Coordinates of C-alpha atoms and ligand atoms in Angstrom, one line a residue:
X691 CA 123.9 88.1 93.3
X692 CA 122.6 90.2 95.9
X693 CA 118.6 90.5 96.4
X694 CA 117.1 94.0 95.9
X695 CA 113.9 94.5 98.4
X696 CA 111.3 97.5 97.5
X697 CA 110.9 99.0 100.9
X698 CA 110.8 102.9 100.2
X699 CA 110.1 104.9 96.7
X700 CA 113.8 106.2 98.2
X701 CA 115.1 102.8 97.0
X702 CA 114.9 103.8 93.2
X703 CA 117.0 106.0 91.4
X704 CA 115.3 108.0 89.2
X705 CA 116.5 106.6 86.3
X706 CA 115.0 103.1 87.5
X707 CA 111.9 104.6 88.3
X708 CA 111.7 106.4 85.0
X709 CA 112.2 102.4 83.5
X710 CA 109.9 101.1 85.4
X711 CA 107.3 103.5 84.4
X712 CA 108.0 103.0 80.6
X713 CA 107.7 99.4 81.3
X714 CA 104.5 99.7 82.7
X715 CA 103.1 102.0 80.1
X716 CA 104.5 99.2 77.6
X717 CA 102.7 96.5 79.0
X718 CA 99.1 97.7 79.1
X719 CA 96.9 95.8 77.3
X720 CA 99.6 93.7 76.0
X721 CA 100.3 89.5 77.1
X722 CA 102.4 90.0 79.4
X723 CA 105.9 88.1 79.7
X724 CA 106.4 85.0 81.5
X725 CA 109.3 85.8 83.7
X726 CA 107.8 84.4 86.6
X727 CA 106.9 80.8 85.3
X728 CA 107.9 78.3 87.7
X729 CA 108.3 81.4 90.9
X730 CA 105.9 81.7 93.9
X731 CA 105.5 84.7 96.2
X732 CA 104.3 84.9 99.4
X733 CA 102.1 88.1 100.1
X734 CA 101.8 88.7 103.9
X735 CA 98.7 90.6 105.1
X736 CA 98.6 92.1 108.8
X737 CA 96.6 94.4 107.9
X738 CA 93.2 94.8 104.9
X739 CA 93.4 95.3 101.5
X740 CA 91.1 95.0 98.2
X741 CA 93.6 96.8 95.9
X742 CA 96.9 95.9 97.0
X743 CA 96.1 92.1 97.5
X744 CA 94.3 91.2 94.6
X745 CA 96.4 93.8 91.5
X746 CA 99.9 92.2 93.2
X747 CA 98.4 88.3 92.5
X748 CA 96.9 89.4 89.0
X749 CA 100.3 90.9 88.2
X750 CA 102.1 87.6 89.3
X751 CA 99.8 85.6 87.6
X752 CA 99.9 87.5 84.2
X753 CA 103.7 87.0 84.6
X754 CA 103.7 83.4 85.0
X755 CA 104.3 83.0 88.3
X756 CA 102.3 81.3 91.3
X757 CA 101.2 83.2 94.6
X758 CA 99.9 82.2 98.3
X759 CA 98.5 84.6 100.2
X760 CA 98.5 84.9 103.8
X761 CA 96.2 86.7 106.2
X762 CA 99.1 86.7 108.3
X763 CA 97.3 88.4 111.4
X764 CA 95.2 85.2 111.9
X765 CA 97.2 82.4 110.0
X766 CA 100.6 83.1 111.4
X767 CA 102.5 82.6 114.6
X768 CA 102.8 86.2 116.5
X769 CA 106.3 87.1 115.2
X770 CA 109.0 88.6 117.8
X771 CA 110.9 91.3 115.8
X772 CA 113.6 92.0 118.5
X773 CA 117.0 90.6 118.5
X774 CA 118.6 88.9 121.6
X775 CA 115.7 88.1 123.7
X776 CA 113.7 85.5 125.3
X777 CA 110.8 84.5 123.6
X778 CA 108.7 83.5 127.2
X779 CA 105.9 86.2 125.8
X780 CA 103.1 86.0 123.2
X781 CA 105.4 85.4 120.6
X782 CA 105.6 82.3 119.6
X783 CA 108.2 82.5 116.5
X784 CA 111.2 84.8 115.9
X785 CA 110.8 86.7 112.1
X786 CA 114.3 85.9 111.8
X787 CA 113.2 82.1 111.6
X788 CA 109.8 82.7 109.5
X789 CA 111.7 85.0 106.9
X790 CA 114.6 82.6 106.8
X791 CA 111.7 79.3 106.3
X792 CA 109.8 81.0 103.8
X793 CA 113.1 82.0 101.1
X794 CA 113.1 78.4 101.1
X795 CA 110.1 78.2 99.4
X796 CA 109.6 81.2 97.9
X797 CA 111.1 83.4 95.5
X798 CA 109.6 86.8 96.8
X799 CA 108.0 88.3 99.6
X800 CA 105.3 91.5 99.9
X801 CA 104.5 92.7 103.2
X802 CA 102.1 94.6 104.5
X803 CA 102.1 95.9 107.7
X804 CA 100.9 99.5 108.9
X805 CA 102.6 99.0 112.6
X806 CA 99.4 101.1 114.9
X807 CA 101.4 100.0 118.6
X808 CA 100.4 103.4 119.6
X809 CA 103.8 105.2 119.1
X810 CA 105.2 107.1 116.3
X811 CA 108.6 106.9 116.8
X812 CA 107.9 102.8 116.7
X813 CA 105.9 102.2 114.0
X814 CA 108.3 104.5 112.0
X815 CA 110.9 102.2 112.3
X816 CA 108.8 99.7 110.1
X817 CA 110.1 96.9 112.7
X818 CA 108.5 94.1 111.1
X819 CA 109.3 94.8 107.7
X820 CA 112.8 95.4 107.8
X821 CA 113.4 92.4 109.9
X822 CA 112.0 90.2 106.9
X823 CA 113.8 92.3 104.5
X824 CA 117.0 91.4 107.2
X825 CA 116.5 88.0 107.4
X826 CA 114.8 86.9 104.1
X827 CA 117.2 85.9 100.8
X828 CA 114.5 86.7 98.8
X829 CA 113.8 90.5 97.9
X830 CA 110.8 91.5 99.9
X831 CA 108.4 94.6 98.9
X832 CA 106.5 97.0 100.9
X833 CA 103.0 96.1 100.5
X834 CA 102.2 99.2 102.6
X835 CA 104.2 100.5 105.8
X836 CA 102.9 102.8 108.8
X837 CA 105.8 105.2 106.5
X838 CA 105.2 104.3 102.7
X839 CA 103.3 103.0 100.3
X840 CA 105.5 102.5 97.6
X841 CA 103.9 100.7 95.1
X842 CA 100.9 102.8 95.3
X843 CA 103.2 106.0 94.3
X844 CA 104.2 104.2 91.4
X845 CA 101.0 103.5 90.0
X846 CA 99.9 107.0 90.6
X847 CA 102.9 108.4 88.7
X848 CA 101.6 106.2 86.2
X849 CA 98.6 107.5 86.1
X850 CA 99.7 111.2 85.4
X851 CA 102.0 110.6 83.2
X852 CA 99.3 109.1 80.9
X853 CA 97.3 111.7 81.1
X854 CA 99.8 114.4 81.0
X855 CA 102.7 112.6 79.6
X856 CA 105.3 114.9 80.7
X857 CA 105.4 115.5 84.2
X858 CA 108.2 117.6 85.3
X859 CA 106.9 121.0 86.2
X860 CA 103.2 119.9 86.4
X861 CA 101.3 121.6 89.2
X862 CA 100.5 118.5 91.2
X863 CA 98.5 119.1 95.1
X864 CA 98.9 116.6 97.2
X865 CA 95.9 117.6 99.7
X866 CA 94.9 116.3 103.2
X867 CA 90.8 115.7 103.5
X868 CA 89.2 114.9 106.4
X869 CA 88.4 111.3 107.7
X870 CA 87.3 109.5 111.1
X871 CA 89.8 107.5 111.3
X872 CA 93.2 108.1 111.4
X873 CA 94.2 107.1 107.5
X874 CA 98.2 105.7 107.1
X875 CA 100.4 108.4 105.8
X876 CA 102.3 105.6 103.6
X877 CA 100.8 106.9 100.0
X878 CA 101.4 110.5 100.3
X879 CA 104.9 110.1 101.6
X880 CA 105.6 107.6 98.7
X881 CA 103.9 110.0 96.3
X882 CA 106.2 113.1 97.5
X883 CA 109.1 111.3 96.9
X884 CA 108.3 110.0 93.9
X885 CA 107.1 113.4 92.2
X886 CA 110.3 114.8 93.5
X887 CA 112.2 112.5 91.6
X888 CA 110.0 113.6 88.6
X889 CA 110.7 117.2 89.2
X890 CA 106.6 118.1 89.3
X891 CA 105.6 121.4 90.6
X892 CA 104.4 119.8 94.0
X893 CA 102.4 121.9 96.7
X894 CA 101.4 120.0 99.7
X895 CA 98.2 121.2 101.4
X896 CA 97.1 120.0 105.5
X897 CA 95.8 121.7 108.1
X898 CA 98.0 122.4 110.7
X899 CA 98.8 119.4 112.7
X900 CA 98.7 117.0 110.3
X901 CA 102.7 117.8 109.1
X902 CA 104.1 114.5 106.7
X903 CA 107.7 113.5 107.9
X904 CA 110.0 116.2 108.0
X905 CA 112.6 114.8 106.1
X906 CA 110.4 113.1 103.3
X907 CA 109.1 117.2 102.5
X908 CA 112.9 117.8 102.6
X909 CA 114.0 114.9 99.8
X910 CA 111.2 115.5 98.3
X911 CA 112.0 119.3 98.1
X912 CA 115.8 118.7 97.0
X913 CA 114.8 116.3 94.7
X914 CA 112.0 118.4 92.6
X915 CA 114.6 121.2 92.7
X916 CA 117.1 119.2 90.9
X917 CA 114.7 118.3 88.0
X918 CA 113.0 121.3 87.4
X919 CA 110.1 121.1 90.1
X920 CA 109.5 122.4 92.9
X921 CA 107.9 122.2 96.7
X922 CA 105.7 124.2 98.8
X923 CA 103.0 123.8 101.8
X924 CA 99.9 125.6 102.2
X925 CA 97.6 125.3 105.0
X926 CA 94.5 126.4 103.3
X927 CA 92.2 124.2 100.9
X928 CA 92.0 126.9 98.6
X929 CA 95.5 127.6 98.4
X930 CA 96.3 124.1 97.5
X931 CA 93.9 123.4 94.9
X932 CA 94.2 126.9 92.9
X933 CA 95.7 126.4 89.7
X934 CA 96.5 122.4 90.3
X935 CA 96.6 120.0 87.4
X936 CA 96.3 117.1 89.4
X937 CA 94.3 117.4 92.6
X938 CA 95.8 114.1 95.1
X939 CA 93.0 113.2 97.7
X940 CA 94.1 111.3 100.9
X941 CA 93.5 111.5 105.0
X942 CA 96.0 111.0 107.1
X943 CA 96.8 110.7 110.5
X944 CA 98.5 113.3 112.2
X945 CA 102.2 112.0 113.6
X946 CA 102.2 114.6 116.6
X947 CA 98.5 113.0 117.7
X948 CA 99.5 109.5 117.0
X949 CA 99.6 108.5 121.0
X950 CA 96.7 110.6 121.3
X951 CA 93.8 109.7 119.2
X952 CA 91.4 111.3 121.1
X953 CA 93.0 114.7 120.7
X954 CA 93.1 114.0 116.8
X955 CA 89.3 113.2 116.6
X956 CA 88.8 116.5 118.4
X957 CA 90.7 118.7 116.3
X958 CA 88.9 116.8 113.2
X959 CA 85.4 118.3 114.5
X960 CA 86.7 121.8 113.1
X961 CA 87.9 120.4 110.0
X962 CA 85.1 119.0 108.1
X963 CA 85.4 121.6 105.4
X964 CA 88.6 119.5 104.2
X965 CA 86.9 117.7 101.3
X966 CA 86.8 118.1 97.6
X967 CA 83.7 119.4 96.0
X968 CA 82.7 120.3 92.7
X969 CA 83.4 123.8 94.1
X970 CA 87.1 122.6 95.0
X971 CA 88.1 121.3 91.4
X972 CA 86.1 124.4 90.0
X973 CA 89.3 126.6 91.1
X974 CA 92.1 124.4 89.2
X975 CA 93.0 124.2 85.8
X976 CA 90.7 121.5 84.9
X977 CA 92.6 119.1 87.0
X978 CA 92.6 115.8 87.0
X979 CA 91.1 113.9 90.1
X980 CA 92.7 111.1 91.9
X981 CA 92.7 108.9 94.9
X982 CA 94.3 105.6 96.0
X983 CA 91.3 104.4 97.6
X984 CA 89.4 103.1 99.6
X985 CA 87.5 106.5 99.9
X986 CA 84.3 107.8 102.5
X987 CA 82.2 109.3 100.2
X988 CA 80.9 112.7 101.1
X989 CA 84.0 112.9 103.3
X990 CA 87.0 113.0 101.7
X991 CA 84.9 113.7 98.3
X992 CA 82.0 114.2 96.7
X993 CA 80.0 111.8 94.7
X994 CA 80.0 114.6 91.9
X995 CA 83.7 114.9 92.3
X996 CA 84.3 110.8 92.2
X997 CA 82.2 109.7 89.4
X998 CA 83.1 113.1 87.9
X999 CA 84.5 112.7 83.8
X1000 CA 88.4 114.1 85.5
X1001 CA 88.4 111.4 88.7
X1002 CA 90.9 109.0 87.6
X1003 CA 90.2 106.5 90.5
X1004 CA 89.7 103.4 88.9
X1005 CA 92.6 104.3 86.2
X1006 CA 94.8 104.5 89.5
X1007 CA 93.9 101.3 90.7
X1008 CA 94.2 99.4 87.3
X1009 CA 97.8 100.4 87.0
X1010 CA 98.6 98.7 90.0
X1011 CA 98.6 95.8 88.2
X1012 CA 100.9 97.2 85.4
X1013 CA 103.1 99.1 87.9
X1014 CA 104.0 96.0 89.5
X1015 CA 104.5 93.9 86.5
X1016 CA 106.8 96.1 85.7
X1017 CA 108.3 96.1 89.1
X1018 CA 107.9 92.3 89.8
X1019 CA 110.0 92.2 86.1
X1020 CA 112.5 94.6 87.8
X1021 CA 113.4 92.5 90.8
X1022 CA 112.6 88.9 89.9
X1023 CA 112.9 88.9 86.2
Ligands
CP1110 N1 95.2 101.7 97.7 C1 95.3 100.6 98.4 O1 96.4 100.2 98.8 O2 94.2 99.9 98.6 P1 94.0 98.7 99.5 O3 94.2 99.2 101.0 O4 92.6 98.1 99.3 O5 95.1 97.6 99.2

């Protein structure tokens, strides 16, 4: 049988995404089934996490199943991604070797690793986690990428469709707010691809600069065509929240200043206007708030707008742990 990994939202079909999501919705609030008892996964951490690290071992635990987690930026070897080479560097073990060790003793693999060498065009690539994904028997899952956040997108769709239960054709803006850092631009590709397949109504609102992927807009576009949505982008806060039913809050870094950071913090001086206020969510249609979190408040909202009776923050971050039962169900069940 061959393993299925969960690298990219791209790597469900619609229809498997639409099961998933029942499943999900199914198993809220309900004992969960054991179909991990007797299976361990490793989770992998380069990089922090509250939400992400403790809803994936809550899921495999309601399931059954065992986990170890790993901060692997300060437990683990330095890993060498590349092929063919001589290891007379800082790395001390190949992944191909670490990926191959650990589906001997595992029966899944999460990964998360955001990339930040500097370039783009690298930490696109994802080096690290498809070389597990390569070399591992087991299926591995994107725990968060410099590209996607996959599992995140899932729980957000989630999200919506509880509140609005249909989703095609909802008016969902996906809108850029302003941070000091440069935030990974993982959730809102995973979440554009992901309402595509759903056919929502997306617009997609950032300053100028601060462009997702070009061809994630594009699948994103075809796809929300083909189901009855539909895809724009607007470079004005007001343009993207009019009318919305669901207002989607994240920073992200800008691709074209990722190899210059100092450029990026620069341009961010004249964009401090980018947050969502009480005046913001005044000019939708009573949307709903949400957020993947961790959020600056005051920065990329307010505290009126968070704690607010539409901010669905905390509903978001409770279905990750339903979301990936479902999921964990899906590929190790
Ligand atoms: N939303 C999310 O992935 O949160 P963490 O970074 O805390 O895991």
């Amino acid at each position: 049988m061959t393993k299925r990994d969960f690298l990219s939202a791209a790597d469900l079909s619609r229809d498997e995404l639409e099961n998933l999501l029942e499943l999900a919705q199914r198993s809220r609030g309900k004992r969960a089934s054991q179909v991990l008892a007797g299976k361990t996964l490793a989770l992998l951490f380069f990089d922090r996490s509250l939400r992400t690290r403790v809803s994936f071992e809550v899921a495999a635990v309601q399931l059954g199943g065992h986990v170890i987690n790993v901060f692997a930026d300060r437990e683990l070897y330095d890993l060498e991604p590349e092929e063919r080479i001589v290891m007379d560097g800082r790395a001390e073990e190949h992944v191909k070797d670490a990926a191959r060790t650990l589906s001997r003793y595992c029966d899944g693999l999460g990964i998360r690793h955001l990339g930040h060498t500097g370039s783009w065009e690298r930490d696109r690539q994802e080096v690290l986690l498809r070389s597990y994904a390569r070399y591992a028997s087991v299926p591995v899952v994107n725990l968060e990428s410099a590209v996607e956040h996959p599992c995140q997108a899932i729980a957000d769709a989630m999200t919506m469709q509880a509140q609005l239960t249909r989703l095609s054709g909802r008016r969902l803006s996906i809108v850029w707010t302003n941070n000091p850092e440069p935030k990974n631009i993982g959730p809102c590709h995973s979440l554009l691809r992901v309402a595509g397949m759903l056919g929502m109504s997306i617009t997609l609102c950032h300053p100028l600069g601060f462009e997702p992927e070009a061809e994630v807009v594009a699948s994103a576009a075809k796809d929300a065509q083909a189901h009855g949505g539909s895809l724009r982008v607007v470079n004005s806060l007001d343009d993207g929240v009019r009318d919305a039913e669901v207002v989607y809050t994240r920073s992200w870094g800008s691709p074209k200043y990722w190899e210059d950071q100092e450029r990026e913090t620069i341009v961010k001086r004249s964009l401090q206007t980018w947050i969502i206020d009480e005046a913001a969510m005044a000019k939708t249609r009573n949307a709903i708030f949400m957020h993947p979190l961790p959020v600056r408040r005051g920065v990329g909202a307010t505290d009126g707008v968070l704690d607010g009776p539409r901010s669905l923050i905390y509903d978001q971050a409770e279905n990750r742990v339903h979301a990936q039962k479902a999921l964990l169900t899906h590929l190790l069940g």
